[in-house]
Short mmCIF file of C-alpha atoms in Angstrom, two decimals:
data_model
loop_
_atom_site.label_atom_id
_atom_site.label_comp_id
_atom_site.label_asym_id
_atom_site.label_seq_id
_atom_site.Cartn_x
_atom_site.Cartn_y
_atom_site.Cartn_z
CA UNK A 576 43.76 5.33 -13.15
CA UNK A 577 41.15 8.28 -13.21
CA UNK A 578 37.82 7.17 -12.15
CA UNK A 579 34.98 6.74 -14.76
CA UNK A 580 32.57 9.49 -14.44
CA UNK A 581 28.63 8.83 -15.76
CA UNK A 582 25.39 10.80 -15.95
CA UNK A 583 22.40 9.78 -15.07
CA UNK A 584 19.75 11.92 -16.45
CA UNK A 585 16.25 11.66 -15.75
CA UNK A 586 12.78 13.33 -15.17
CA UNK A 587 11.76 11.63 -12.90
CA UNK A 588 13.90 10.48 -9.85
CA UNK A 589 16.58 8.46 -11.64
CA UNK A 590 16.83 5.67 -9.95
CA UNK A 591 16.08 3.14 -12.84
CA UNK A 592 18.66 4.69 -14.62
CA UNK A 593 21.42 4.32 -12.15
CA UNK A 594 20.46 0.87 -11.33
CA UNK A 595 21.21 0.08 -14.91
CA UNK A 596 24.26 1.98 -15.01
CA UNK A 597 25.74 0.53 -11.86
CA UNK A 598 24.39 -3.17 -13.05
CA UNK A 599 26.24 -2.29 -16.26
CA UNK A 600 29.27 -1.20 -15.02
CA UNK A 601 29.59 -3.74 -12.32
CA UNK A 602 30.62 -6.05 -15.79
CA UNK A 603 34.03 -3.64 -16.03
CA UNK A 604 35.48 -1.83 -12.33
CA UNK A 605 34.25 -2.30 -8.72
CA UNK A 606 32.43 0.94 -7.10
CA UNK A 607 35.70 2.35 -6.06
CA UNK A 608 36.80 2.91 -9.81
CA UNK A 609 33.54 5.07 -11.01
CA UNK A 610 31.41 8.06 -9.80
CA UNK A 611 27.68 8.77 -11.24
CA UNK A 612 26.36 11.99 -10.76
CA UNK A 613 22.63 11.83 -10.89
CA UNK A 614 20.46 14.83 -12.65
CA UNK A 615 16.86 13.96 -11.75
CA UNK A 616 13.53 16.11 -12.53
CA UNK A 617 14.74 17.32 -15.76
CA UNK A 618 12.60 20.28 -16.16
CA UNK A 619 14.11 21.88 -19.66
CA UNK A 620 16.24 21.39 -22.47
CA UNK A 621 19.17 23.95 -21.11
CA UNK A 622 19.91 21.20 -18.04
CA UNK A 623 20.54 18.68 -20.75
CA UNK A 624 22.44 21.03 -22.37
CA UNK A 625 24.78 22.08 -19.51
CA UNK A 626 24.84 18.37 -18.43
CA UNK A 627 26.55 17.18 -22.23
CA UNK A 628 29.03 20.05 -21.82
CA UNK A 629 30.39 19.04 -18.80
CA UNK A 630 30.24 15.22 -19.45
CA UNK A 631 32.31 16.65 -22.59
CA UNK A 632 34.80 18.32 -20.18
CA UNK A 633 35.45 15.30 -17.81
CA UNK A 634 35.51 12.67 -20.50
CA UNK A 635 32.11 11.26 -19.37
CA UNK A 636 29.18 9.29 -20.74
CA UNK A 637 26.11 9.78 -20.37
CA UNK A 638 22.77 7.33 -19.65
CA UNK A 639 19.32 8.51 -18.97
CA UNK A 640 15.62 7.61 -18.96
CA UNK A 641 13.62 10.26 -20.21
CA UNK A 642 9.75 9.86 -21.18
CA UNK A 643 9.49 12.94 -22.67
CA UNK A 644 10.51 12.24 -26.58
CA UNK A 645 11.76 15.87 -26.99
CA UNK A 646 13.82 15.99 -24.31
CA UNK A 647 15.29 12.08 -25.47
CA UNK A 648 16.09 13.55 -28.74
CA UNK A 649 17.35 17.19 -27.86
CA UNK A 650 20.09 14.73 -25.43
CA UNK A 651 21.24 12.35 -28.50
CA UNK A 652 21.22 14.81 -30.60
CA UNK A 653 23.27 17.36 -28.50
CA UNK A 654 25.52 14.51 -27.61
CA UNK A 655 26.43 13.42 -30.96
CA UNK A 656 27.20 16.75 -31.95
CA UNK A 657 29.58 16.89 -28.62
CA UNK A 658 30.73 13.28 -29.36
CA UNK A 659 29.91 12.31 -25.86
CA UNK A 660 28.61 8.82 -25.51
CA UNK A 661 24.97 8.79 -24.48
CA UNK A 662 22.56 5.79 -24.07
CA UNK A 663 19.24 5.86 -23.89
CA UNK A 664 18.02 3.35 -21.58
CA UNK A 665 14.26 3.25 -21.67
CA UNK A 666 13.48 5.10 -24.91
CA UNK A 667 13.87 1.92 -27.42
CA UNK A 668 11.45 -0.13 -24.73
CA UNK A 669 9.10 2.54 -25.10
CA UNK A 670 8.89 2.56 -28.80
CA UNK A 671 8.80 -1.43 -28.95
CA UNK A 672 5.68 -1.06 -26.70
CA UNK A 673 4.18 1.20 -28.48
CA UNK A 674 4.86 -0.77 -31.93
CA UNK A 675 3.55 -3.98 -30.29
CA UNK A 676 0.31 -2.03 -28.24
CA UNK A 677 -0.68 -0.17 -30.88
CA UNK A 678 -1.03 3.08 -28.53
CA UNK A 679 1.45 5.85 -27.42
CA UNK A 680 2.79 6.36 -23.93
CA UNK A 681 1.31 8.15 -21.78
CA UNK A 682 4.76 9.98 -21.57
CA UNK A 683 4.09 10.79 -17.41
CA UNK A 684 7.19 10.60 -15.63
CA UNK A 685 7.87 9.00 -11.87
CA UNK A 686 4.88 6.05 -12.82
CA UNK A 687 6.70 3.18 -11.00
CA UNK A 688 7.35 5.39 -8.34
CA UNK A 689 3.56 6.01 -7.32
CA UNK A 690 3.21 2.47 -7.78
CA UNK A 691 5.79 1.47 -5.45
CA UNK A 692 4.35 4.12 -2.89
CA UNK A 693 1.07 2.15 -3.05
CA UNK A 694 2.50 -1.14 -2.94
CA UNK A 695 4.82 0.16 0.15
CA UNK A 696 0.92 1.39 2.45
CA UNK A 697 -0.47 -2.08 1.36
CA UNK A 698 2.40 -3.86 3.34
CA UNK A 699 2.35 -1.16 6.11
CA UNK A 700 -1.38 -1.19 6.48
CA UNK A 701 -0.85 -5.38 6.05
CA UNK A 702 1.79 -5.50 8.64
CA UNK A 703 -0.44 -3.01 11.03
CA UNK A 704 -3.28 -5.90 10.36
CA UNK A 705 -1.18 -8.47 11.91
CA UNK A 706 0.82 -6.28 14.89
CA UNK A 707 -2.90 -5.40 16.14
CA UNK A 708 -4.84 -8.12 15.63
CA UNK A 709 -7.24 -9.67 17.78
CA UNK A 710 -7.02 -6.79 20.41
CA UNK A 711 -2.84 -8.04 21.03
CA UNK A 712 -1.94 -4.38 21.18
CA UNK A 713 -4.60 -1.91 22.29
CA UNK A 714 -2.30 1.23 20.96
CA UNK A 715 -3.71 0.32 17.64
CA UNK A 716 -7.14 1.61 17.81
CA UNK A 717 -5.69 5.00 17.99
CA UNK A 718 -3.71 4.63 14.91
CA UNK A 719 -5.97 2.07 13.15
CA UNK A 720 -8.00 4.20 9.99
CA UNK A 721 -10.89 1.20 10.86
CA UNK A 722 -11.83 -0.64 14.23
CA UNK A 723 -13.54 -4.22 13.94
CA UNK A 724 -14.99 -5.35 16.98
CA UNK A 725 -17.41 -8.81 17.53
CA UNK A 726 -17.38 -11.76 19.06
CA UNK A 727 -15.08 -14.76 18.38
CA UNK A 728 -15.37 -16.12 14.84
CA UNK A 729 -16.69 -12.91 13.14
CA UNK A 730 -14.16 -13.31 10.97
CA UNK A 731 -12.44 -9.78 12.14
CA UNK A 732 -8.69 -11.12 10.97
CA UNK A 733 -9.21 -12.17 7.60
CA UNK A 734 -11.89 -9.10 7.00
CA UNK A 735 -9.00 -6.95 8.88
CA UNK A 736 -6.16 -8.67 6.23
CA UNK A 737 -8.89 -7.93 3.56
CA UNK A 738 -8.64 -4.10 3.91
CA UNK A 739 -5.43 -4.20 4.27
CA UNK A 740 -4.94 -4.63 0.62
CA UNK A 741 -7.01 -1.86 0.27
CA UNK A 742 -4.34 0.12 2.02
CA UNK A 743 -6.56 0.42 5.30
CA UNK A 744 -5.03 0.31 8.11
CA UNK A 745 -7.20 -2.27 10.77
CA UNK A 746 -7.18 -3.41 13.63
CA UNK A 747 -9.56 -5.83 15.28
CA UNK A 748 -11.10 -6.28 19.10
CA UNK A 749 -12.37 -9.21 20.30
CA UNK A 750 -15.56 -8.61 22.32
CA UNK A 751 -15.82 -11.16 25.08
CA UNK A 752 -17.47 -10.72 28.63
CA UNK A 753 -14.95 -11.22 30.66
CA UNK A 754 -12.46 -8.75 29.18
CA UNK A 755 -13.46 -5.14 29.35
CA UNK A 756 -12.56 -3.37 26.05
CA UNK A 757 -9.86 -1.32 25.74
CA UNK A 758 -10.90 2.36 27.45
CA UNK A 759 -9.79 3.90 23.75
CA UNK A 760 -12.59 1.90 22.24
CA UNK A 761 -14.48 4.39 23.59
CA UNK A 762 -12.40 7.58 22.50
CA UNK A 763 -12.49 7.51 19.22
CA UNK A 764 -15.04 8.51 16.80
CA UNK A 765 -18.24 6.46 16.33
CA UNK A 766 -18.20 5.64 12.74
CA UNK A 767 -14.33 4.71 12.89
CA UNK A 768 -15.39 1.68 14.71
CA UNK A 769 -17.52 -1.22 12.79
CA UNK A 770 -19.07 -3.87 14.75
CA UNK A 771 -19.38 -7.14 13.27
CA UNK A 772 -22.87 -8.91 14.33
CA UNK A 773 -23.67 -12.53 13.63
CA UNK A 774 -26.86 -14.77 14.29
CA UNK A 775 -26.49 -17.07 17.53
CA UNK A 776 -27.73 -20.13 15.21
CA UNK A 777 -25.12 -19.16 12.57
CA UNK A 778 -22.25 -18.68 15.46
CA UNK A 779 -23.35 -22.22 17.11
CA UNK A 780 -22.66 -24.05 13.69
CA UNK A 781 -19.39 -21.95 12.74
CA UNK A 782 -18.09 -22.86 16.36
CA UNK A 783 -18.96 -26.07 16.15
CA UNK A 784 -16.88 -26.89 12.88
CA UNK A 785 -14.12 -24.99 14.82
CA UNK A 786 -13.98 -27.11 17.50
CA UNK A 787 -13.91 -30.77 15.31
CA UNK A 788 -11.42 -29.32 12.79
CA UNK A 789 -9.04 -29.08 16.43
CA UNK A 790 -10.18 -32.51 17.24
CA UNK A 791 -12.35 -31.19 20.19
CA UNK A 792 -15.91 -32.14 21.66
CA UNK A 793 -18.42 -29.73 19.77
CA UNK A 794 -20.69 -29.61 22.84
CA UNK A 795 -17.53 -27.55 24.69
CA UNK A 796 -18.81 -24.08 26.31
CA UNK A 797 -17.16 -22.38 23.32
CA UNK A 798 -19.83 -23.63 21.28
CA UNK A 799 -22.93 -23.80 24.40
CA UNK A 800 -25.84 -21.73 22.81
CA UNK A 801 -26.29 -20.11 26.09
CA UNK A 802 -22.77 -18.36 26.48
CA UNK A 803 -22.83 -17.40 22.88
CA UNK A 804 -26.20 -15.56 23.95
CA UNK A 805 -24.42 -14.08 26.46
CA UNK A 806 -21.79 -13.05 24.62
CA UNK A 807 -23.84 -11.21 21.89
CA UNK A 808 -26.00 -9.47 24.64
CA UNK A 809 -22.63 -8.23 25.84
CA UNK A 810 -21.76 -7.37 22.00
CA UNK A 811 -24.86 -5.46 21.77
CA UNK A 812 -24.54 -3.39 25.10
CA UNK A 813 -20.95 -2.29 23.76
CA UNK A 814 -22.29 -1.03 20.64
CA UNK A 815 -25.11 0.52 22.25
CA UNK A 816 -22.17 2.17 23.82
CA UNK A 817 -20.01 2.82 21.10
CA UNK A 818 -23.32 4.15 18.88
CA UNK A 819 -21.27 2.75 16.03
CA UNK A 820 -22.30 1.13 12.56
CA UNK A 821 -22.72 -2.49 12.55
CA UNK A 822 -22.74 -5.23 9.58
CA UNK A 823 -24.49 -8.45 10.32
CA UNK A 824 -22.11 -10.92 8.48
CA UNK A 825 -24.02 -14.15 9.18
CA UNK A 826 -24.53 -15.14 5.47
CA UNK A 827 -21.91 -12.46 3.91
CA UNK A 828 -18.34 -13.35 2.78
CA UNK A 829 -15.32 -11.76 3.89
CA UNK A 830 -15.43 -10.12 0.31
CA UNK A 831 -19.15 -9.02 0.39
CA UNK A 832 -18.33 -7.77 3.87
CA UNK A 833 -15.27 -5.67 2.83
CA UNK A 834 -17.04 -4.35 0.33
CA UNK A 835 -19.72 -2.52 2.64
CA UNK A 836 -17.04 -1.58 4.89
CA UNK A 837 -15.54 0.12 1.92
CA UNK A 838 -18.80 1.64 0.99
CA UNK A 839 -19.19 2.74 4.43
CA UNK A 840 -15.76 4.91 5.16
CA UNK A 841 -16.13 6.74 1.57
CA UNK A 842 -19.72 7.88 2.38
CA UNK A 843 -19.49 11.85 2.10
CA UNK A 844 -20.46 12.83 5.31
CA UNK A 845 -17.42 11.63 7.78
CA UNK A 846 -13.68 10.77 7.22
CA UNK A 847 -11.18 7.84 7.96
CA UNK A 848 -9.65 10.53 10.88
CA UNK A 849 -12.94 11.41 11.93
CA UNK A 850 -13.15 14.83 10.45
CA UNK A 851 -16.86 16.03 9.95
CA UNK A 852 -17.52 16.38 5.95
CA UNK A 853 -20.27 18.63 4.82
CA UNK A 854 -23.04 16.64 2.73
#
């Protein structure tokens, strides 16, 4: 037995329309019994016409997804004359959309595709947020398109996750006195770093609640007003360092926090790879 032999026609990639075809056909033969031959970026009406002459010549059929309704009825129409059997995949959900919306396509091919690209960078830039958090892996504050550094219980992880939806790639460094930062820290451009300042009084109580939710004593060093002193007087000697922007997040939510962050990277005059941008 000859194998089937299908076109897939598109204007875009064509992968919706071979996933349909192959779900389709996977009702009839196995994969070794049929052969699609994909035509994607349809540009013109002569491809569609070259592609229903051959699909004539090897006893084909044809299914596409076209957006473009002149292209979707120059292919019926040439195939009917051809009597080559042609299905038009997406063109009936289009114009049940548009009966039920009460508005037109915007008739834009490759859509899904842009938003699969963006929903791909939000996982990358989420998985980046977890690989380099809390200073784990020092390589990522060369990659990272944003640097959070403060003190414990900043809330750098869930501000770095934050962003990360954004498509921002983040990674965090905890600043503590013992631990020298990593020597890249100091590499990279100013404003690609954001230090996250917090009042001692406001660090004392959030520490404190840390420590009873783990069923610990609250009066533990990690909470001792004096080492959290010391450990913002060390914060503030690194940025002094650094000469990088700082947010003071004592009374701001992770969402209100993100949101200057945001503000801050698309401010004309610098960019997320530390190019200089005229004003």
């Amino acid at each position: 037995m000859e194998k089937a032999i299908i076109y897939v026609i598109s204007d875009s990639v064509g992968e919706t329309a071979e996933f349909v075809t192959k779900a389709a056909l996977s009702q009839f033969m196995n994969e070794n019994d049929y052969e699609i031959y994909r035509i994607p970026y349809v540009e013109n009406t002569e491809v569609l016409r070259g592609a229903v002459y051959h699909a004539k010549q090897l006893g084909a059929m044809i299914g596409f997804t076209l957006v473009n309704p002149l292209f979707r009825n120059f292919l019926l129409e040439e195939a009917a004359n051809k009597k080559v059997e042609c299905v038009d995949i997406m063109g009936p959900m289009l114009q049940a959309m548009e009966r039920k919306y009460h508005k037109k396509p915007i008739q834009k091919p490759g859509l899904i595709h842009k938003l699969d690209e963006d929903y791909f960078r939000k996982v990358e830039a989420i998985e980046f947020a977890v690989r380099f958090d809390d200073g784990r892996d020092p390589r990522g504050v060369d990659q990272a398109d944003i640097v959070l550094i403060g003190v414990s219980r900043t809330s750098k992880t869930p501000l770095s996750q934050y962003l990360a939806h954004k498509q921002l790639k983040v990674a965090n460094i905890p600043i503590v006195p013992e631990v020298e930062p990593p020597s890249s820290l100091f590499e990279i451009p100013s404003h690609k770093c954001i230090g996250l300042r917090i009042s001692p009084e406001k660090l004392n109580d959030i520490r404190k609640e840390r420590l009873k939710s783990l069923g610990l004593d609250d009066q533990a060093i990690y909470a001792n007003m004096s080492r959290i002193e010391a450990e913002l007087d060390y914060f503030d000697s690194i940025i002094h360092q650094l000469g990088c922007p700082v947010i003071d997040v004592s009374n701001k939510a992770v969402e209100e926090t993100a949101n200057i962050v945001l503000s801050m990277i698309n401010q004309p005059y610098w960019d997320l790879h530390g190019n200089q941008v005229n004003e």
